[in-house]
mmCIF file with all atom_site columns, C-alpha atoms in Angstrom:
data_model
loop_
_atom_site.group_PDB
_atom_site.id
_atom_site.type_symbol
_atom_site.label_atom_id
_atom_site.label_alt_id
_atom_site.label_comp_id
_atom_site.label_asym_id
_atom_site.label_entity_id
_atom_site.label_seq_id
_atom_site.pdbx_PDB_ins_code
_atom_site.Cartn_x
_atom_site.Cartn_y
_atom_site.Cartn_z
_atom_site.occupancy
_atom_site.B_iso_or_equiv
_atom_site.pdbx_formal_charge
_atom_site.auth_seq_id
_atom_site.auth_comp_id
_atom_site.auth_asym_id
_atom_site.auth_atom_id
_atom_site.pdbx_PDB_model_num
ATOM 1   C CA . MET A 1 1   ? 7.433  -2.402 -63.017 1.00 36.00 ? 1   MET A CA 1
ATOM 2   C CA . THR A 1 2   ? 4.596  -0.469 -64.605 1.00 46.00 ? 2   THR A CA 1
ATOM 3   C CA . GLN A 1 3   ? 5.195  1.153  -67.928 1.00 65.00 ? 3   GLN A CA 1
ATOM 4   C CA . ASN A 1 4   ? 5.254  4.959  -67.950 1.00 90.00 ? 4   ASN A CA 1
ATOM 5   C CA . THR A 1 5   ? 3.578  6.081  -71.154 1.00 92.00 ? 5   THR A CA 1
ATOM 6   C CA . VAL A 1 6   ? 2.603  9.413  -72.660 1.00 92.00 ? 6   VAL A CA 1
ATOM 7   C CA . ILE A 1 7   ? -0.379 9.038  -74.998 1.00 94.00 ? 7   ILE A CA 1
ATOM 8   C CA . LEU A 1 8   ? -1.359 11.649 -77.582 1.00 96.00 ? 8   LEU A CA 1
ATOM 9   C CA . LYS A 1 9   ? -3.969 11.715 -80.315 1.00 96.00 ? 9   LYS A CA 1
ATOM 10  C CA . SER A 1 10  ? -2.266 11.301 -83.711 1.00 97.00 ? 10  SER A CA 1
ATOM 11  C CA . GLU A 1 11  ? -4.027 14.372 -85.095 1.00 96.00 ? 11  GLU A CA 1
ATOM 12  C CA . VAL A 1 12  ? -2.218 16.764 -82.722 1.00 96.00 ? 12  VAL A CA 1
ATOM 13  C CA . LEU A 1 13  ? 1.185  15.981 -84.255 1.00 96.00 ? 13  LEU A CA 1
ATOM 14  C CA . GLU A 1 14  ? 1.492  17.543 -87.697 1.00 95.00 ? 14  GLU A CA 1
ATOM 15  C CA . GLU A 1 15  ? 4.201  16.837 -90.286 1.00 95.00 ? 15  GLU A CA 1
ATOM 16  C CA . GLY A 1 16  ? 7.130  19.258 -89.893 1.00 90.00 ? 16  GLY A CA 1
ATOM 17  C CA . ALA A 1 17  ? 5.199  21.426 -87.441 1.00 93.00 ? 17  ALA A CA 1
ATOM 18  C CA . LYS A 1 18  ? 5.881  22.207 -83.809 1.00 95.00 ? 18  LYS A CA 1
ATOM 19  C CA . GLY A 1 19  ? 6.851  19.310 -81.626 1.00 97.00 ? 19  GLY A CA 1
ATOM 20  C CA . ILE A 1 20  ? 4.994  18.408 -78.495 1.00 97.00 ? 20  ILE A CA 1
ATOM 21  C CA . ARG A 1 21  ? 6.895  18.559 -75.227 1.00 97.00 ? 21  ARG A CA 1
ATOM 22  C CA . PHE A 1 22  ? 6.225  16.364 -72.199 1.00 96.00 ? 22  PHE A CA 1
ATOM 23  C CA . PRO A 1 23  ? 7.791  16.138 -68.717 1.00 95.00 ? 23  PRO A CA 1
ATOM 24  C CA . LEU A 1 24  ? 10.447 13.557 -67.865 1.00 95.00 ? 24  LEU A CA 1
ATOM 25  C CA . PRO A 1 25  ? 10.413 13.637 -64.046 1.00 90.00 ? 25  PRO A CA 1
ATOM 26  C CA . MET A 1 26  ? 12.673 10.567 -63.837 1.00 89.00 ? 26  MET A CA 1
ATOM 27  C CA . LEU A 1 27  ? 15.488 12.726 -65.317 1.00 92.00 ? 27  LEU A CA 1
ATOM 28  C CA . GLY A 1 28  ? 14.920 15.732 -63.061 1.00 90.00 ? 28  GLY A CA 1
ATOM 29  C CA . GLU A 1 29  ? 12.366 18.322 -62.084 1.00 89.00 ? 29  GLU A CA 1
ATOM 30  C CA . PHE A 1 30  ? 12.737 20.400 -65.253 1.00 92.00 ? 30  PHE A CA 1
ATOM 31  C CA . ALA A 1 31  ? 13.658 17.669 -67.768 1.00 95.00 ? 31  ALA A CA 1
ATOM 32  C CA . THR A 1 32  ? 11.471 17.333 -70.860 1.00 96.00 ? 32  THR A CA 1
ATOM 33  C CA . GLY A 1 33  ? 11.122 15.158 -73.891 1.00 97.00 ? 33  GLY A CA 1
ATOM 34  C CA . PHE A 1 34  ? 9.546  15.922 -77.232 1.00 98.00 ? 34  PHE A CA 1
ATOM 35  C CA . VAL A 1 35  ? 7.910  14.204 -80.157 1.00 98.00 ? 35  VAL A CA 1
ATOM 36  C CA . VAL A 1 36  ? 7.835  15.400 -83.781 1.00 98.00 ? 36  VAL A CA 1
ATOM 37  C CA . ARG A 1 37  ? 6.381  14.002 -86.989 1.00 98.00 ? 37  ARG A CA 1
ATOM 38  C CA . PHE A 1 38  ? 8.806  13.540 -89.904 1.00 97.00 ? 38  PHE A CA 1
ATOM 39  C CA . HIS A 1 39  ? 8.000  11.770 -93.181 1.00 97.00 ? 39  HIS A CA 1
ATOM 40  C CA . GLY A 1 40  ? 4.726  10.598 -91.662 1.00 97.00 ? 40  GLY A CA 1
ATOM 41  C CA . LYS A 1 41  ? 6.193  8.961  -88.555 1.00 97.00 ? 41  LYS A CA 1
ATOM 42  C CA . PRO A 1 42  ? 6.487  10.163 -84.951 1.00 98.00 ? 42  PRO A CA 1
ATOM 43  C CA . TYR A 1 43  ? 9.952  10.357 -83.356 1.00 98.00 ? 43  TYR A CA 1
ATOM 44  C CA . ALA A 1 44  ? 10.581 11.138 -79.684 1.00 98.00 ? 44  ALA A CA 1
ATOM 45  C CA . TYR A 1 45  ? 13.742 12.298 -77.911 1.00 98.00 ? 45  TYR A CA 1
ATOM 46  C CA . VAL A 1 46  ? 14.972 13.649 -74.610 1.00 98.00 ? 46  VAL A CA 1
ATOM 47  C CA . ASN A 1 47  ? 15.006 17.443 -75.060 1.00 98.00 ? 47  ASN A CA 1
ATOM 48  C CA . GLN A 1 48  ? 18.732 17.819 -74.450 1.00 96.00 ? 48  GLN A CA 1
ATOM 49  C CA . CYS A 1 49  ? 21.504 18.709 -76.880 1.00 96.00 ? 49  CYS A CA 1
ATOM 50  C CA . ALA A 1 50  ? 24.247 16.073 -77.253 1.00 94.00 ? 50  ALA A CA 1
ATOM 51  C CA . HIS A 1 51  ? 26.847 18.876 -76.949 1.00 90.00 ? 51  HIS A CA 1
ATOM 52  C CA . VAL A 1 52  ? 25.757 20.690 -73.783 1.00 89.00 ? 52  VAL A CA 1
ATOM 53  C CA . PRO A 1 53  ? 22.819 19.545 -71.606 1.00 88.00 ? 53  PRO A CA 1
ATOM 54  C CA . ILE A 1 54  ? 20.411 22.318 -72.642 1.00 94.00 ? 54  ILE A CA 1
ATOM 55  C CA . GLU A 1 55  ? 17.000 22.166 -74.318 1.00 96.00 ? 55  GLU A CA 1
ATOM 56  C CA . LEU A 1 56  ? 16.924 22.329 -78.107 1.00 97.00 ? 56  LEU A CA 1
ATOM 57  C CA . ASP A 1 57  ? 13.815 24.389 -78.866 1.00 96.00 ? 57  ASP A CA 1
ATOM 58  C CA . TRP A 1 58  ? 14.171 28.155 -79.220 1.00 88.00 ? 58  TRP A CA 1
ATOM 59  C CA . ASN A 1 59  ? 10.445 28.693 -78.621 1.00 93.00 ? 59  ASN A CA 1
ATOM 60  C CA . GLU A 1 60  ? 8.414  25.966 -76.973 1.00 94.00 ? 60  GLU A CA 1
ATOM 61  C CA . GLY A 1 61  ? 7.973  23.186 -79.525 1.00 95.00 ? 61  GLY A CA 1
ATOM 62  C CA . ASP A 1 62  ? 10.109 24.784 -82.268 1.00 97.00 ? 62  ASP A CA 1
ATOM 63  C CA . PHE A 1 63  ? 12.609 22.050 -83.096 1.00 97.00 ? 63  PHE A CA 1
ATOM 64  C CA . PHE A 1 64  ? 12.817 22.065 -86.905 1.00 97.00 ? 64  PHE A CA 1
ATOM 65  C CA . THR A 1 65  ? 15.055 24.164 -89.134 1.00 96.00 ? 65  THR A CA 1
ATOM 66  C CA . THR A 1 66  ? 13.189 26.576 -91.413 1.00 94.00 ? 66  THR A CA 1
ATOM 67  C CA . GLN A 1 67  ? 13.496 24.021 -94.241 1.00 95.00 ? 67  GLN A CA 1
ATOM 68  C CA . LYS A 1 68  ? 11.899 21.366 -91.954 1.00 95.00 ? 68  LYS A CA 1
ATOM 69  C CA . ASP A 1 69  ? 14.667 18.877 -92.787 1.00 96.00 ? 69  ASP A CA 1
ATOM 70  C CA . TYR A 1 70  ? 16.589 18.792 -89.491 1.00 97.00 ? 70  TYR A CA 1
ATOM 71  C CA . LEU A 1 71  ? 16.052 19.315 -85.782 1.00 98.00 ? 71  LEU A CA 1
ATOM 72  C CA . ILE A 1 72  ? 18.220 22.189 -84.573 1.00 97.00 ? 72  ILE A CA 1
ATOM 73  C CA . CYS A 1 73  ? 19.688 23.232 -81.241 1.00 96.00 ? 73  CYS A CA 1
ATOM 74  C CA . SER A 1 74  ? 18.819 26.861 -80.655 1.00 94.00 ? 74  SER A CA 1
ATOM 75  C CA . THR A 1 75  ? 22.025 27.537 -78.710 1.00 93.00 ? 75  THR A CA 1
ATOM 76  C CA . HIS A 1 76  ? 24.873 26.290 -80.913 1.00 91.00 ? 76  HIS A CA 1
ATOM 77  C CA . GLY A 1 77  ? 23.084 25.342 -84.143 1.00 94.00 ? 77  GLY A CA 1
ATOM 78  C CA . ALA A 1 78  ? 23.718 21.597 -84.049 1.00 96.00 ? 78  ALA A CA 1
ATOM 79  C CA . HIS A 1 79  ? 21.630 19.816 -86.716 1.00 97.00 ? 79  HIS A CA 1
ATOM 80  C CA . TYR A 1 80  ? 20.100 16.415 -85.960 1.00 98.00 ? 80  TYR A CA 1
ATOM 81  C CA . ARG A 1 81  ? 18.368 13.980 -88.287 1.00 98.00 ? 81  ARG A CA 1
ATOM 82  C CA . PRO A 1 82  ? 14.712 13.809 -87.196 1.00 98.00 ? 82  PRO A CA 1
ATOM 83  C CA . ASP A 1 83  ? 14.448 10.081 -87.973 1.00 97.00 ? 83  ASP A CA 1
ATOM 84  C CA . ASN A 1 84  ? 17.302 8.880  -85.752 1.00 98.00 ? 84  ASN A CA 1
ATOM 85  C CA . GLY A 1 85  ? 18.617 11.881 -83.747 1.00 98.00 ? 85  GLY A CA 1
ATOM 86  C CA . PHE A 1 86  ? 22.105 11.665 -85.277 1.00 98.00 ? 86  PHE A CA 1
ATOM 87  C CA . CYS A 1 87  ? 24.021 14.980 -85.278 1.00 97.00 ? 87  CYS A CA 1
ATOM 88  C CA . VAL A 1 88  ? 25.211 15.785 -88.811 1.00 97.00 ? 88  VAL A CA 1
ATOM 89  C CA . MET A 1 89  ? 26.478 19.330 -88.207 1.00 95.00 ? 89  MET A CA 1
ATOM 90  C CA . GLY A 1 90  ? 27.679 21.379 -85.261 1.00 93.00 ? 90  GLY A CA 1
ATOM 91  C CA . PRO A 1 91  ? 29.778 20.909 -82.138 1.00 92.00 ? 91  PRO A CA 1
ATOM 92  C CA . CYS A 1 92  ? 28.337 17.465 -81.367 1.00 92.00 ? 92  CYS A CA 1
ATOM 93  C CA . LYS A 1 93  ? 28.768 16.015 -84.874 1.00 91.00 ? 93  LYS A CA 1
ATOM 94  C CA . GLY A 1 94  ? 28.740 12.234 -84.700 1.00 93.00 ? 94  GLY A CA 1
ATOM 95  C CA . LYS A 1 95  ? 26.782 12.069 -81.429 1.00 96.00 ? 95  LYS A CA 1
ATOM 96  C CA . SER A 1 96  ? 23.037 11.520 -81.107 1.00 97.00 ? 96  SER A CA 1
ATOM 97  C CA . LEU A 1 97  ? 20.016 12.681 -79.184 1.00 97.00 ? 97  LEU A CA 1
ATOM 98  C CA . LYS A 1 98  ? 18.647 10.185 -76.646 1.00 97.00 ? 98  LYS A CA 1
ATOM 99  C CA . ALA A 1 99  ? 15.766 8.424  -78.381 1.00 97.00 ? 99  ALA A CA 1
ATOM 100 C CA . ILE A 1 100 ? 12.535 7.462  -76.654 1.00 98.00 ? 100 ILE A CA 1
ATOM 101 C CA . GLN A 1 101 ? 10.521 4.538  -78.008 1.00 97.00 ? 101 GLN A CA 1
ATOM 102 C CA . VAL A 1 102 ? 7.356  5.675  -79.755 1.00 97.00 ? 102 VAL A CA 1
ATOM 103 C CA . THR A 1 103 ? 4.603  3.790  -81.562 1.00 97.00 ? 103 THR A CA 1
ATOM 104 C CA . GLU A 1 104 ? 1.521  4.896  -83.436 1.00 98.00 ? 104 GLU A CA 1
ATOM 105 C CA . GLN A 1 105 ? -1.615 2.838  -83.917 1.00 96.00 ? 105 GLN A CA 1
ATOM 106 C CA . ASN A 1 106 ? -5.382 3.330  -83.769 1.00 97.00 ? 106 ASN A CA 1
ATOM 107 C CA . GLN A 1 107 ? -4.941 7.107  -84.105 1.00 97.00 ? 107 GLN A CA 1
ATOM 108 C CA . GLU A 1 108 ? -2.832 7.278  -80.930 1.00 97.00 ? 108 GLU A CA 1
ATOM 109 C CA . ILE A 1 109 ? 0.842  7.967  -80.338 1.00 97.00 ? 109 ILE A CA 1
ATOM 110 C CA . SER A 1 110 ? 2.328  6.107  -77.357 1.00 96.00 ? 110 SER A CA 1
ATOM 111 C CA . ILE A 1 111 ? 5.667  7.272  -75.958 1.00 97.00 ? 111 ILE A CA 1
ATOM 112 C CA . ASN A 1 112 ? 7.317  4.683  -73.701 1.00 96.00 ? 112 ASN A CA 1
ATOM 113 C CA . LEU A 1 113 ? 9.195  6.606  -70.995 1.00 95.00 ? 113 LEU A CA 1
ATOM 114 C CA . ASP A 1 114 ? 10.602 3.365  -69.563 1.00 93.00 ? 114 ASP A CA 1
ATOM 115 C CA . SER A 1 115 ? 12.686 3.058  -72.763 1.00 94.00 ? 115 SER A CA 1
ATOM 116 C CA . ILE A 1 116 ? 14.920 5.988  -71.747 1.00 92.00 ? 116 ILE A CA 1
ATOM 117 C CA . LYS A 1 117 ? 18.400 4.685  -70.929 1.00 76.00 ? 117 LYS A CA 1
#
């Protein structure tokens, strides 16, 4: 099986700024994933709240709280840790976002879509 990979230049993903969305056709026609930078590292997730299967961002790419310390679901306010996707507050407390394997080297971010379970 060939590996499905999204590759981005490292410079396009800024610390605590907007995330970058990408399509996840294997999960459905309108399914997306996203990647954000937090504490210098990229983290990627399926763009779907652990509470209700809806996208998190309130405007395209806006995933962080105003303090830039958590990812937030725009619908019910669930707060997720950016470094592991764990929900610390809201209706899905104790659940997690679906992580997607991501690596960064040679000024490129590689998101391994085959890692989605």
